[in-house]
mmCIF file of C-alpha atoms in Angstrom:
data_model
loop_
_atom_site.group_PDB
_atom_site.id
_atom_site.type_symbol
_atom_site.label_atom_id
_atom_site.label_comp_id
_atom_site.label_asym_id
_atom_site.label_seq_id
_atom_site.Cartn_x
_atom_site.Cartn_y
_atom_site.Cartn_z
ATOM 1 C CA MET U 2 176.388 108.593 223.526
ATOM 2 C CA SER U 3 177.827 106.570 226.348
ATOM 3 C CA GLU U 4 181.531 106.827 227.139
ATOM 4 C CA PRO U 5 182.244 103.199 226.133
ATOM 5 C CA VAL U 6 180.606 103.784 222.732
ATOM 6 C CA LEU U 7 182.524 107.050 222.308
ATOM 7 C CA LEU U 8 185.820 105.295 223.023
ATOM 8 C CA GLU U 9 184.910 102.409 220.712
ATOM 9 C CA ARG U 10 184.150 104.785 217.848
ATOM 10 C CA LEU U 11 187.363 106.719 218.425
ATOM 11 C CA ALA U 12 189.366 103.485 218.446
ATOM 12 C CA GLN U 13 187.994 102.679 214.987
ATOM 13 C CA ARG U 14 189.250 105.920 213.461
ATOM 14 C CA GLU U 15 192.119 107.227 215.606
ATOM 15 C CA ILE U 16 195.514 105.561 215.370
ATOM 16 C CA GLY U 17 199.023 106.328 216.409
ATOM 17 C CA ARG U 18 200.422 108.523 219.137
ATOM 18 C CA GLY U 19 197.524 110.968 219.111
ATOM 19 C CA ALA U 20 194.811 108.395 219.824
ATOM 20 C CA GLU U 21 195.039 108.552 223.618
ATOM 21 C CA ALA U 22 195.089 112.352 223.692
ATOM 22 C CA GLN U 23 192.086 112.457 221.359
ATOM 23 C CA ALA U 24 190.184 110.057 223.612
ATOM 24 C CA GLU U 25 190.916 112.241 226.636
ATOM 25 C CA ARG U 26 189.789 115.411 224.803
ATOM 26 C CA SER U 27 186.636 113.725 223.542
ATOM 27 C CA LEU U 28 185.696 112.383 226.978
ATOM 28 C CA ARG U 29 186.338 115.780 228.568
ATOM 29 C CA GLN U 30 184.155 117.536 225.993
ATOM 30 C CA ALA U 31 181.371 114.932 226.234
ATOM 31 C CA ARG U 32 181.300 115.300 230.019
ATOM 32 C CA ARG U 33 181.231 119.094 229.750
ATOM 33 C CA MET U 34 178.394 118.997 227.233
ATOM 34 C CA ALA U 35 176.431 116.513 229.363
ATOM 35 C CA GLY U 36 176.614 118.947 232.266
ATOM 36 C CA GLU U 37 175.395 121.955 230.287
ATOM 37 C CA ASN U 38 171.870 123.218 230.053
ATOM 38 C CA ALA U 39 170.261 121.602 226.993
ATOM 39 C CA ASP U 40 167.278 123.970 226.756
ATOM 40 C CA GLY U 41 166.630 124.686 223.107
ATOM 41 C CA LEU U 42 169.008 121.968 221.925
ATOM 42 C CA ILE U 43 168.067 118.716 220.303
ATOM 43 C CA VAL U 44 169.854 115.839 222.003
ATOM 44 C CA VAL U 45 169.722 112.510 220.208
ATOM 45 C CA PRO U 46 171.241 109.443 221.873
ATOM 46 C CA THR U 47 173.094 107.620 219.112
ATOM 47 C CA ASP U 48 174.026 104.336 220.813
ATOM 48 C CA GLY U 49 172.811 101.377 218.769
ATOM 49 C CA ARG U 50 171.042 103.489 216.142
ATOM 50 C CA THR U 51 171.574 103.437 212.398
ATOM 51 C CA PRO U 52 172.130 106.604 210.369
ATOM 52 C CA VAL U 53 168.624 106.215 208.916
ATOM 53 C CA GLU U 54 167.080 105.995 212.401
ATOM 54 C CA LEU U 55 169.024 109.053 213.508
ATOM 55 C CA ALA U 56 167.944 111.006 210.444
ATOM 56 C CA ARG U 57 164.288 110.188 211.132
ATOM 57 C CA ILE U 58 164.625 111.310 214.749
ATOM 58 C CA VAL U 59 166.262 114.581 213.750
ATOM 59 C CA LEU U 60 163.623 115.237 211.095
ATOM 60 C CA GLU U 61 160.844 114.576 213.607
ATOM 61 C CA LYS U 62 162.371 116.660 216.408
ATOM 62 C CA THR U 63 163.083 119.643 214.161
ATOM 63 C CA GLY U 64 159.786 119.519 212.299
ATOM 64 C CA TRP U 65 161.662 119.364 209.009
ATOM 65 C CA GLN U 66 159.847 116.165 208.062
ATOM 66 C CA ASP U 67 156.649 118.204 207.716
ATOM 67 C CA ALA U 68 158.443 120.641 205.391
ATOM 68 C CA MET U 69 159.629 117.959 202.970
ATOM 69 C CA PRO U 70 157.716 117.464 199.731
ATOM 70 C CA ALA U 71 155.617 114.324 199.536
#
């Protein structure tokens, strides 16, 4: 997720005095995670995607879609 999208999402749910601190913590964590080795992790960019699209991507990447009953 891009930083502008992260901040936009936080602005929709964080209010009051803690909002700025939460934004700083979230940006710091996102930057740390982006710099880490992602081997073995599934990374799914969420910008502009619906929950249904994200679910399909996760099912495909994990192979769980093949395990679901028809």
